[in-house]
PDB file of N, CA, C and O and ligand atoms in Angstrom:
ATOM      1  N   MET A   1      99.194  -1.387   4.532  1.00  0.00           N
ATOM      2  CA  MET A   1      99.444  -2.564   5.348  1.00  0.00           C
ATOM      3  C   MET A   1      99.048  -3.808   4.575  1.00  0.00           C
ATOM      4  O   MET A   1      98.023  -3.852   3.911  1.00  0.00           O
ATOM      5  N   SER A   2      99.830  -4.848   4.638  1.00  0.00           N
ATOM      6  CA  SER A   2      99.508  -6.081   3.951  1.00  0.00           C
ATOM      7  C   SER A   2      99.265  -7.188   4.969  1.00  0.00           C
ATOM      8  O   SER A   2      99.847  -7.205   6.042  1.00  0.00           O
ATOM      9  N   ALA A   3      98.357  -8.091   4.602  1.00  0.00           N
ATOM     10  CA  ALA A   3      98.021  -9.206   5.479  1.00  0.00           C
ATOM     11  C   ALA A   3      98.227 -10.498   4.713  1.00  0.00           C
ATOM     12  O   ALA A   3      98.044 -10.531   3.503  1.00  0.00           O
ATOM     13  N   HIS A   4      98.591 -11.511   5.418  1.00  0.00           N
ATOM     14  CA  HIS A   4      98.880 -12.783   4.777  1.00  0.00           C
ATOM     15  C   HIS A   4      97.953 -13.879   5.272  1.00  0.00           C
ATOM     16  O   HIS A   4      97.534 -13.887   6.427  1.00  0.00           O
ATOM     17  N   CYS A   5      97.654 -14.799   4.400  1.00  0.00           N
ATOM     18  CA  CYS A   5      96.776 -15.927   4.699  1.00  0.00           C
ATOM     19  C   CYS A   5      97.436 -16.835   5.732  1.00  0.00           C
ATOM     20  O   CYS A   5      98.592 -17.219   5.560  1.00  0.00           O
ATOM     21  N   PRO A   6      96.718 -17.174   6.812  1.00  0.00           N
ATOM     22  CA  PRO A   6      97.303 -18.064   7.823  1.00  0.00           C
ATOM     23  C   PRO A   6      97.427 -19.508   7.330  1.00  0.00           C
ATOM     24  O   PRO A   6      98.128 -20.310   7.933  1.00  0.00           O
ATOM     25  N   ASN A   7      96.742 -19.816   6.235  1.00  0.00           N
ATOM     26  CA  ASN A   7      96.777 -21.185   5.720  1.00  0.00           C
ATOM     27  C   ASN A   7      97.932 -21.413   4.765  1.00  0.00           C
ATOM     28  O   ASN A   7      98.592 -22.442   4.813  1.00  0.00           O
ATOM     29  N   CYS A   8      98.147 -20.423   3.877  1.00  0.00           N
ATOM     30  CA  CYS A   8      99.158 -20.652   2.836  1.00  0.00           C
ATOM     31  C   CYS A   8     100.172 -19.522   2.743  1.00  0.00           C
ATOM     32  O   CYS A   8     101.049 -19.556   1.886  1.00  0.00           O
ATOM     33  N   GLN A   9     100.042 -18.513   3.613  1.00  0.00           N
ATOM     34  CA  GLN A   9     101.017 -17.414   3.716  1.00  0.00           C
ATOM     35  C   GLN A   9     101.055 -16.520   2.484  1.00  0.00           C
ATOM     36  O   GLN A   9     101.986 -15.739   2.312  1.00  0.00           O
ATOM     37  N   GLN A  10     100.036 -16.626   1.617  1.00  0.00           N
ATOM     38  CA  GLN A  10      99.999 -15.740   0.457  1.00  0.00           C
ATOM     39  C   GLN A  10      99.334 -14.419   0.859  1.00  0.00           C
ATOM     40  O   GLN A  10      98.623 -14.340   1.857  1.00  0.00           O
ATOM     41  N   LEU A  11      99.573 -13.390   0.058  1.00  0.00           N
ATOM     42  CA  LEU A  11      98.999 -12.080   0.339  1.00  0.00           C
ATOM     43  C   LEU A  11      97.473 -12.134   0.185  1.00  0.00           C
ATOM     44  O   LEU A  11      96.959 -12.683  -0.788  1.00  0.00           O
ATOM     45  N   LEU A  12      96.773 -11.568   1.159  1.00  0.00           N
ATOM     46  CA  LEU A  12      95.320 -11.511   1.092  1.00  0.00           C
ATOM     47  C   LEU A  12      94.872 -10.259   0.346  1.00  0.00           C
ATOM     48  O   LEU A  12      95.533  -9.226   0.386  1.00  0.00           O
ATOM     49  N   THR A  13      93.731 -10.384  -0.333  1.00  0.00           N
ATOM     50  CA  THR A  13      93.141  -9.261  -1.043  1.00  0.00           C
ATOM     51  C   THR A  13      92.007  -8.693  -0.195  1.00  0.00           C
ATOM     52  O   THR A  13      91.116  -9.426   0.224  1.00  0.00           O
ATOM     53  N   HIS A  14      92.043  -7.389   0.052  1.00  0.00           N
ATOM     54  CA  HIS A  14      91.026  -6.761   0.880  1.00  0.00           C
ATOM     55  C   HIS A  14      89.914  -6.179   0.011  1.00  0.00           C
ATOM     56  O   HIS A  14      90.181  -5.504  -0.970  1.00  0.00           O
ATOM     57  N   SER A  15      88.668  -6.479   0.371  1.00  0.00           N
ATOM     58  CA  SER A  15      87.531  -5.878  -0.316  1.00  0.00           C
ATOM     59  C   SER A  15      86.542  -5.417   0.747  1.00  0.00           C
ATOM     60  O   SER A  15      86.780  -5.585   1.941  1.00  0.00           O
ATOM     61  N   ASP A  16      85.418  -4.859   0.313  1.00  0.00           N
ATOM     62  CA  ASP A  16      84.410  -4.410   1.267  1.00  0.00           C
ATOM     63  C   ASP A  16      83.847  -5.566   2.081  1.00  0.00           C
ATOM     64  O   ASP A  16      83.338  -5.384   3.178  1.00  0.00           O
ATOM     65  N   ALA A  17      83.931  -6.767   1.546  1.00  0.00           N
ATOM     66  CA  ALA A  17      83.374  -7.935   2.225  1.00  0.00           C
ATOM     67  C   ALA A  17      84.367  -8.597   3.165  1.00  0.00           C
ATOM     68  O   ALA A  17      84.031  -9.545   3.852  1.00  0.00           O
ATOM     69  N   GLY A  18      85.583  -8.115   3.173  1.00  0.00           N
ATOM     70  CA  GLY A  18      86.583  -8.716   4.042  1.00  0.00           C
ATOM     71  C   GLY A  18      87.843  -9.043   3.264  1.00  0.00           C
ATOM     72  O   GLY A  18      88.184  -8.357   2.307  1.00  0.00           O
ATOM     73  N   PHE A  19      88.511 -10.089   3.688  1.00  0.00           N
ATOM     74  CA  PHE A  19      89.768 -10.473   3.050  1.00  0.00           C
ATOM     75  C   PHE A  19      89.599 -11.818   2.362  1.00  0.00           C
ATOM     76  O   PHE A  19      89.017 -12.747   2.922  1.00  0.00           O
ATOM     77  N   ASP A  20      90.146 -11.913   1.175  1.00  0.00           N
ATOM     78  CA  ASP A  20      90.109 -13.165   0.432  1.00  0.00           C
ATOM     79  C   ASP A  20      91.517 -13.584   0.059  1.00  0.00           C
ATOM     80  O   ASP A  20      92.369 -12.749  -0.261  1.00  0.00           O
ATOM     81  N   CYS A  21      91.739 -14.886   0.085  1.00  0.00           N
ATOM     82  CA  CYS A  21      92.994 -15.432  -0.410  1.00  0.00           C
ATOM     83  C   CYS A  21      92.744 -16.002  -1.795  1.00  0.00           C
ATOM     84  O   CYS A  21      91.940 -16.918  -1.959  1.00  0.00           O
ATOM     85  N   ARG A  22      93.416 -15.427  -2.767  1.00  0.00           N
ATOM     86  CA  ARG A  22      93.242 -15.914  -4.134  1.00  0.00           C
ATOM     87  C   ARG A  22      93.952 -17.241  -4.350  1.00  0.00           C
ATOM     88  O   ARG A  22      93.721 -17.930  -5.324  1.00  0.00           O
ATOM     89  N   HIS A  23      94.826 -17.550  -3.433  1.00  0.00           N
ATOM     90  CA  HIS A  23      95.623 -18.762  -3.611  1.00  0.00           C
ATOM     91  C   HIS A  23      94.855 -20.001  -3.177  1.00  0.00           C
ATOM     92  O   HIS A  23      94.755 -20.972  -3.915  1.00  0.00           O
ATOM     93  N   CYS A  24      94.284 -19.986  -1.950  1.00  0.00           N
ATOM     94  CA  CYS A  24      93.595 -21.187  -1.447  1.00  0.00           C
ATOM     95  C   CYS A  24      92.097 -20.982  -1.304  1.00  0.00           C
ATOM     96  O   CYS A  24      91.383 -21.889  -0.896  1.00  0.00           O
ATOM     97  N   GLY A  25      91.599 -19.771  -1.610  1.00  0.00           N
ATOM     98  CA  GLY A  25      90.165 -19.541  -1.594  1.00  0.00           C
ATOM     99  C   GLY A  25      89.580 -19.250  -0.225  1.00  0.00           C
ATOM    100  O   GLY A  25      88.362 -19.181  -0.075  1.00  0.00           O
ATOM    101  N   SER A  26      90.409 -19.068   0.784  1.00  0.00           N
ATOM    102  CA  SER A  26      89.899 -18.766   2.117  1.00  0.00           C
ATOM    103  C   SER A  26      89.314 -17.362   2.163  1.00  0.00           C
ATOM    104  O   SER A  26      89.779 -16.458   1.475  1.00  0.00           O
ATOM    105  N   HIS A  27      88.298 -17.204   3.002  1.00  0.00           N
ATOM    106  CA  HIS A  27      87.711 -15.884   3.207  1.00  0.00           C
ATOM    107  C   HIS A  27      87.754 -15.555   4.688  1.00  0.00           C
ATOM    108  O   HIS A  27      87.487 -16.405   5.529  1.00  0.00           O
ATOM    109  N   PHE A  28      88.074 -14.306   4.982  1.00  0.00           N
ATOM    110  CA  PHE A  28      88.140 -13.866   6.374  1.00  0.00           C
ATOM    111  C   PHE A  28      87.361 -12.576   6.524  1.00  0.00           C
ATOM    112  O   PHE A  28      87.337 -11.735   5.621  1.00  0.00           O
ATOM    113  N   GLY A  29      86.730 -12.417   7.669  1.00  0.00           N
ATOM    114  CA  GLY A  29      86.122 -11.142   7.994  1.00  0.00           C
ATOM    115  C   GLY A  29      87.200 -10.112   8.285  1.00  0.00           C
ATOM    116  O   GLY A  29      88.392 -10.419   8.272  1.00  0.00           O
ATOM    117  N   GLU A  30      86.777  -8.886   8.513  1.00  0.00           N
ATOM    118  CA  GLU A  30      87.767  -7.853   8.783  1.00  0.00           C
ATOM    119  C   GLU A  30      87.562  -7.279  10.173  1.00  0.00           C
ATOM    120  O   GLU A  30      86.448  -7.240  10.692  1.00  0.00           O
ATOM    121  N   ILE A  31      88.647  -6.851  10.773  1.00  0.00           N
ATOM    122  CA  ILE A  31      88.606  -6.164  12.055  1.00  0.00           C
ATOM    123  C   ILE A  31      89.162  -4.767  11.824  1.00  0.00           C
ATOM    124  O   ILE A  31      90.220  -4.598  11.212  1.00  0.00           O
ATOM    125  N   ALA A  32      88.403  -3.754  12.277  1.00  0.00           N
ATOM    126  CA  ALA A  32      88.840  -2.366  12.133  1.00  0.00           C
ATOM    127  C   ALA A  32      89.727  -2.003  13.319  1.00  0.00           C
ATOM    128  O   ALA A  32      89.357  -2.207  14.473  1.00  0.00           O
ATOM    129  N   ILE A  33      90.886  -1.452  13.002  1.00  0.00           N
ATOM    130  CA  ILE A  33      91.861  -1.108  14.031  1.00  0.00           C
ATOM    131  C   ILE A  33      92.097   0.401  14.020  1.00  0.00           C
ATOM    132  O   ILE A  33      92.220   1.022  12.970  1.00  0.00           O
ATOM    133  N   CYS A  34      92.157   0.984  15.213  1.00  0.00           N
ATOM    134  CA  CYS A  34      92.426   2.422  15.345  1.00  0.00           C
ATOM    135  C   CYS A  34      93.853   2.734  14.891  1.00  0.00           C
ATOM    136  O   CYS A  34      94.793   2.077  15.338  1.00  0.00           O
ATOM    137  N   PRO A  35      94.020   3.726  14.013  1.00  0.00           N
ATOM    138  CA  PRO A  35      95.374   4.064  13.553  1.00  0.00           C
ATOM    139  C   PRO A  35      96.212   4.743  14.631  1.00  0.00           C
ATOM    140  O   PRO A  35      97.423   4.837  14.504  1.00  0.00           O
ATOM    141  N   ASP A  36      95.550   5.231  15.678  1.00  0.00           N
ATOM    142  CA  ASP A  36      96.271   5.970  16.717  1.00  0.00           C
ATOM    143  C   ASP A  36      96.704   5.083  17.880  1.00  0.00           C
ATOM    144  O   ASP A  36      97.831   5.146  18.328  1.00  0.00           O
ATOM    145  N   CYS A  37      95.764   4.249  18.380  1.00  0.00           N
ATOM    146  CA  CYS A  37      96.115   3.438  19.555  1.00  0.00           C
ATOM    147  C   CYS A  37      96.175   1.948  19.231  1.00  0.00           C
ATOM    148  O   CYS A  37      96.503   1.154  20.103  1.00  0.00           O
ATOM    149  N   HIS A  38      95.848   1.579  17.976  1.00  0.00           N
ATOM    150  CA  HIS A  38      95.982   0.201  17.511  1.00  0.00           C
ATOM    151  C   HIS A  38      95.108  -0.788  18.289  1.00  0.00           C
ATOM    152  O   HIS A  38      95.451  -1.955  18.408  1.00  0.00           O
ATOM    153  N   GLN A  39      94.002  -0.279  18.819  1.00  0.00           N
ATOM    154  CA  GLN A  39      93.011  -1.137  19.463  1.00  0.00           C
ATOM    155  C   GLN A  39      91.848  -1.330  18.484  1.00  0.00           C
ATOM    156  O   GLN A  39      91.615  -0.469  17.625  1.00  0.00           O
ATOM    157  N   PRO A  40      91.092  -2.426  18.619  1.00  0.00           N
ATOM    158  CA  PRO A  40      89.929  -2.611  17.741  1.00  0.00           C
ATOM    159  C   PRO A  40      88.920  -1.491  17.914  1.00  0.00           C
ATOM    160  O   PRO A  40      88.684  -1.021  19.043  1.00  0.00           O
ATOM    161  N   LEU A  41      88.341  -1.055  16.805  1.00  0.00           N
ATOM    162  CA  LEU A  41      87.349   0.010  16.825  1.00  0.00           C
ATOM    163  C   LEU A  41      85.953  -0.580  16.938  1.00  0.00           C
ATOM    164  O   LEU A  41      85.679  -1.682  16.453  1.00  0.00           O
ATOM    165  N   GLN A  42      85.058   0.198  17.562  1.00  0.00           N
ATOM    166  CA  GLN A  42      83.650  -0.162  17.567  1.00  0.00           C
ATOM    167  C   GLN A  42      83.068   0.265  16.225  1.00  0.00           C
ATOM    168  O   GLN A  42      83.292   1.391  15.767  1.00  0.00           O
ATOM    169  N   VAL A  43      82.350  -0.642  15.566  1.00  0.00           N
ATOM    170  CA  VAL A  43      81.757  -0.338  14.267  1.00  0.00           C
ATOM    171  C   VAL A  43      80.313   0.058  14.477  1.00  0.00           C
ATOM    172  O   VAL A  43      79.516  -0.705  15.031  1.00  0.00           O
ATOM    173  N   LEU A  44      79.950   1.266  14.060  1.00  0.00           N
ATOM    174  CA  LEU A  44      78.596   1.786  14.228  1.00  0.00           C
ATOM    175  C   LEU A  44      77.935   1.856  12.859  1.00  0.00           C
ATOM    176  O   LEU A  44      78.407   2.575  11.976  1.00  0.00           O
ATOM    177  N   LYS A  45      76.865   1.089  12.687  1.00  0.00           N
ATOM    178  CA  LYS A  45      76.179   1.096  11.399  1.00  0.00           C
ATOM    179  C   LYS A  45      74.859   1.821  11.558  1.00  0.00           C
ATOM    180  O   LYS A  45      74.040   1.469  12.398  1.00  0.00           O
ATOM    181  N   ALA A  46      74.642   2.826  10.726  1.00  0.00           N
ATOM    182  CA  ALA A  46      73.412   3.603  10.800  1.00  0.00           C
ATOM    183  C   ALA A  46      73.060   4.132   9.426  1.00  0.00           C
ATOM    184  O   ALA A  46      73.895   4.732   8.752  1.00  0.00           O
ATOM    185  N   CYS A  47      71.834   3.895   8.988  1.00  0.00           N
ATOM    186  CA  CYS A  47      71.327   4.451   7.733  1.00  0.00           C
ATOM    187  C   CYS A  47      72.251   4.160   6.557  1.00  0.00           C
ATOM    188  O   CYS A  47      72.506   5.023   5.724  1.00  0.00           O
ATOM    189  N   GLY A  48      72.789   2.969   6.490  1.00  0.00           N
ATOM    190  CA  GLY A  48      73.635   2.623   5.370  1.00  0.00           C
ATOM    191  C   GLY A  48      75.059   3.130   5.477  1.00  0.00           C
ATOM    192  O   GLY A  48      75.905   2.762   4.692  1.00  0.00           O
ATOM    193  N   ALA A  49      75.309   4.001   6.454  1.00  0.00           N
ATOM    194  CA  ALA A  49      76.663   4.501   6.646  1.00  0.00           C
ATOM    195  C   ALA A  49      77.317   3.732   7.786  1.00  0.00           C
ATOM    196  O   ALA A  49      76.642   3.236   8.678  1.00  0.00           O
ATOM    197  N   VAL A  50      78.615   3.631   7.728  1.00  0.00           N
ATOM    198  CA  VAL A  50      79.353   2.943   8.781  1.00  0.00           C
ATOM    199  C   VAL A  50      80.331   3.938   9.389  1.00  0.00           C
ATOM    200  O   VAL A  50      81.079   4.607   8.687  1.00  0.00           O
ATOM    201  N   ASP A  51      80.278   4.038  10.699  1.00  0.00           N
ATOM    202  CA  ASP A  51      81.226   4.874  11.417  1.00  0.00           C
ATOM    203  C   ASP A  51      82.098   3.990  12.293  1.00  0.00           C
ATOM    204  O   ASP A  51      81.682   2.940  12.753  1.00  0.00           O
ATOM    205  N   TYR A  52      83.300   4.445  12.508  1.00  0.00           N
ATOM    206  CA  TYR A  52      84.245   3.701  13.332  1.00  0.00           C
ATOM    207  C   TYR A  52      84.587   4.554  14.533  1.00  0.00           C
ATOM    208  O   TYR A  52      85.004   5.702  14.399  1.00  0.00           O
ATOM    209  N   PHE A  53      84.382   3.990  15.717  1.00  0.00           N
ATOM    210  CA  PHE A  53      84.542   4.751  16.945  1.00  0.00           C
ATOM    211  C   PHE A  53      85.579   4.094  17.845  1.00  0.00           C
ATOM    212  O   PHE A  53      85.505   2.896  18.140  1.00  0.00           O
ATOM    213  N   CYS A  54      86.539   4.886  18.279  1.00  0.00           N
ATOM    214  CA  CYS A  54      87.561   4.391  19.197  1.00  0.00           C
ATOM    215  C   CYS A  54      87.097   4.618  20.621  1.00  0.00           C
ATOM    216  O   CYS A  54      86.810   5.744  21.013  1.00  0.00           O
ATOM    217  N   GLN A  55      87.036   3.532  21.386  1.00  0.00           N
ATOM    218  CA  GLN A  55      86.603   3.629  22.786  1.00  0.00           C
ATOM    219  C   GLN A  55      87.770   3.947  23.707  1.00  0.00           C
ATOM    220  O   GLN A  55      87.626   3.945  24.915  1.00  0.00           O
ATOM    221  N   HIS A  56      88.911   4.221  23.138  1.00  0.00           N
ATOM    222  CA  HIS A  56      90.098   4.467  23.945  1.00  0.00           C
ATOM    223  C   HIS A  56      90.549   5.923  23.856  1.00  0.00           C
ATOM    224  O   HIS A  56      91.714   6.237  24.048  1.00  0.00           O
ATOM    225  N   GLY A  57      89.607   6.799  23.487  1.00  0.00           N
ATOM    226  CA  GLY A  57      89.891   8.224  23.571  1.00  0.00           C
ATOM    227  C   GLY A  57      90.110   8.930  22.257  1.00  0.00           C
ATOM    228  O   GLY A  57      90.285  10.150  22.232  1.00  0.00           O
ATOM    229  N   ASP A  58      90.107   8.206  21.146  1.00  0.00           N
ATOM    230  CA  ASP A  58      90.368   8.869  19.869  1.00  0.00           C
ATOM    231  C   ASP A  58      89.088   9.246  19.121  1.00  0.00           C
ATOM    232  O   ASP A  58      89.147   9.877  18.071  1.00  0.00           O
ATOM    233  N   GLY A  59      87.923   8.834  19.642  1.00  0.00           N
ATOM    234  CA  GLY A  59      86.650   9.257  19.064  1.00  0.00           C
ATOM    235  C   GLY A  59      86.369   8.630  17.720  1.00  0.00           C
ATOM    236  O   GLY A  59      86.823   7.523  17.430  1.00  0.00           O
ATOM    237  N   LEU A  60      85.622   9.337  16.890  1.00  0.00           N
ATOM    238  CA  LEU A  60      85.276   8.829  15.568  1.00  0.00           C
ATOM    239  C   LEU A  60      86.501   8.864  14.664  1.00  0.00           C
ATOM    240  O   LEU A  60      87.228   9.849  14.616  1.00  0.00           O
ATOM    241  N   ILE A  61      86.691   7.785  13.938  1.00  0.00           N
ATOM    242  CA  ILE A  61      87.834   7.664  13.031  1.00  0.00           C
ATOM    243  C   ILE A  61      87.299   7.591  11.604  1.00  0.00           C
ATOM    244  O   ILE A  61      86.422   6.777  11.304  1.00  0.00           O
ATOM    245  N   SER A  62      87.813   8.418  10.732  1.00  0.00           N
ATOM    246  CA  SER A  62      87.434   8.359   9.323  1.00  0.00           C
ATOM    247  C   SER A  62      87.826   7.012   8.725  1.00  0.00           C
ATOM    248  O   SER A  62      88.897   6.482   9.014  1.00  0.00           O
ATOM    249  N   LYS A  63      86.937   6.476   7.879  1.00  0.00           N
ATOM    250  CA  LYS A  63      87.233   5.163   7.289  1.00  0.00           C
ATOM    251  C   LYS A  63      88.562   5.175   6.536  1.00  0.00           C
ATOM    252  O   LYS A  63      89.242   4.161   6.445  1.00  0.00           O
ATOM    253  N   LYS A  64      88.911   6.340   5.981  1.00  0.00           N
ATOM    254  CA  LYS A  64      90.168   6.423   5.235  1.00  0.00           C
ATOM    255  C   LYS A  64      91.372   6.161   6.131  1.00  0.00           C
ATOM    256  O   LYS A  64      92.438   5.785   5.655  1.00  0.00           O
ATOM    257  N   ARG A  65      91.197   6.392   7.439  1.00  0.00           N
ATOM    258  CA  ARG A  65      92.326   6.224   8.362  1.00  0.00           C
ATOM    259  C   ARG A  65      92.317   4.865   9.055  1.00  0.00           C
ATOM    260  O   ARG A  65      93.298   4.498   9.693  1.00  0.00           O
ATOM    261  N   VAL A  66      91.191   4.159   8.955  1.00  0.00           N
ATOM    262  CA  VAL A  66      91.080   2.887   9.668  1.00  0.00           C
ATOM    263  C   VAL A  66      92.009   1.848   9.053  1.00  0.00           C
ATOM    264  O   VAL A  66      92.140   1.753   7.832  1.00  0.00           O
ATOM    265  N   THR A  67      92.655   1.093   9.889  1.00  0.00           N
ATOM    266  CA  THR A  67      93.455  -0.042   9.440  1.00  0.00           C
ATOM    267  C   THR A  67      92.610  -1.300   9.570  1.00  0.00           C
ATOM    268  O   THR A  67      92.045  -1.555  10.629  1.00  0.00           O
ATOM    269  N   PHE A  68      92.509  -2.055   8.485  1.00  0.00           N
ATOM    270  CA  PHE A  68      91.750  -3.303   8.535  1.00  0.00           C
ATOM    271  C   PHE A  68      92.704  -4.487   8.556  1.00  0.00           C
ATOM    272  O   PHE A  68      93.653  -4.537   7.772  1.00  0.00           O
ATOM    273  N   ILE A  69      92.402  -5.405   9.469  1.00  0.00           N
ATOM    274  CA  ILE A  69      93.194  -6.639   9.514  1.00  0.00           C
ATOM    275  C   ILE A  69      92.232  -7.821   9.363  1.00  0.00           C
ATOM    276  O   ILE A  69      91.068  -7.723   9.734  1.00  0.00           O
ATOM    277  N   PRO A  70      92.693  -8.930   8.823  1.00  0.00           N
ATOM    278  CA  PRO A  70      91.801 -10.086   8.690  1.00  0.00           C
ATOM    279  C   PRO A  70      91.496 -10.720  10.028  1.00  0.00           C
ATOM    280  O   PRO A  70      92.367 -10.805  10.902  1.00  0.00           O
ATOM    281  N   ASP A  71      90.240 -11.137  10.191  1.00  0.00           N
ATOM    282  CA  ASP A  71      89.817 -11.852  11.393  1.00  0.00           C
ATOM    283  C   ASP A  71      90.117 -13.326  11.192  1.00  0.00           C
ATOM    284  O   ASP A  71      89.284 -14.089  10.706  1.00  0.00           O
ATOM    285  N   VAL A  72      91.309 -13.735  11.526  1.00  0.00           N
ATOM    286  CA  VAL A  72      91.750 -15.088  11.188  1.00  0.00           C
ATOM    287  C   VAL A  72      91.160 -16.144  12.114  1.00  0.00           C
ATOM    288  O   VAL A  72      91.289 -17.327  11.860  1.00  0.00           O
ATOM    289  N   ALA A  73      90.499 -15.717  13.187  1.00  0.00           N
ATOM    290  CA  ALA A  73      89.832 -16.685  14.052  1.00  0.00           C
ATOM    291  C   ALA A  73      88.547 -17.194  13.427  1.00  0.00           C
ATOM    292  O   ALA A  73      88.023 -18.230  13.794  1.00  0.00           O
ATOM    293  N   GLU A  74      88.050 -16.423  12.434  1.00  0.00           N
ATOM    294  CA  GLU A  74      86.815 -16.785  11.759  1.00  0.00           C
ATOM    295  C   GLU A  74      87.166 -17.526  10.471  1.00  0.00           C
ATOM    296  O   GLU A  74      88.122 -17.173   9.807  1.00  0.00           O
ATOM    297  N   SER A  75      86.428 -18.552  10.135  1.00  0.00           N
ATOM    298  CA  SER A  75      86.770 -19.267   8.916  1.00  0.00           C
ATOM    299  C   SER A  75      85.560 -19.471   8.034  1.00  0.00           C
ATOM    300  O   SER A  75      84.466 -19.214   8.455  1.00  0.00           O
TER     301      SER A  75
HETATM  302 ZN1   ZN Y 101      95.449 -18.954   1.454  1.00  0.00          ZN
HETATM  303 ZN1   ZN Y 102      92.257   4.844  19.314  1.00  0.00          ZN
END
């Protein structure tokens, strides 16, 4: 999945810290989305590990399956 910068419409680069726009330098947080029901996942952080939990019936989601989208409301 690809995400685009809301400021300049360029492709965003995803890293562990979120999304960055190499074009205009904007940084965005990330939102974890359930691959099954496409609702935001609850992020559970424990002992350095992060788990993603779907509150809509899909349970724990492996990070490999999580879809990340930029949190464009945050600047
Ligand atoms: Zn940009
Ligand atoms: Zn789900």
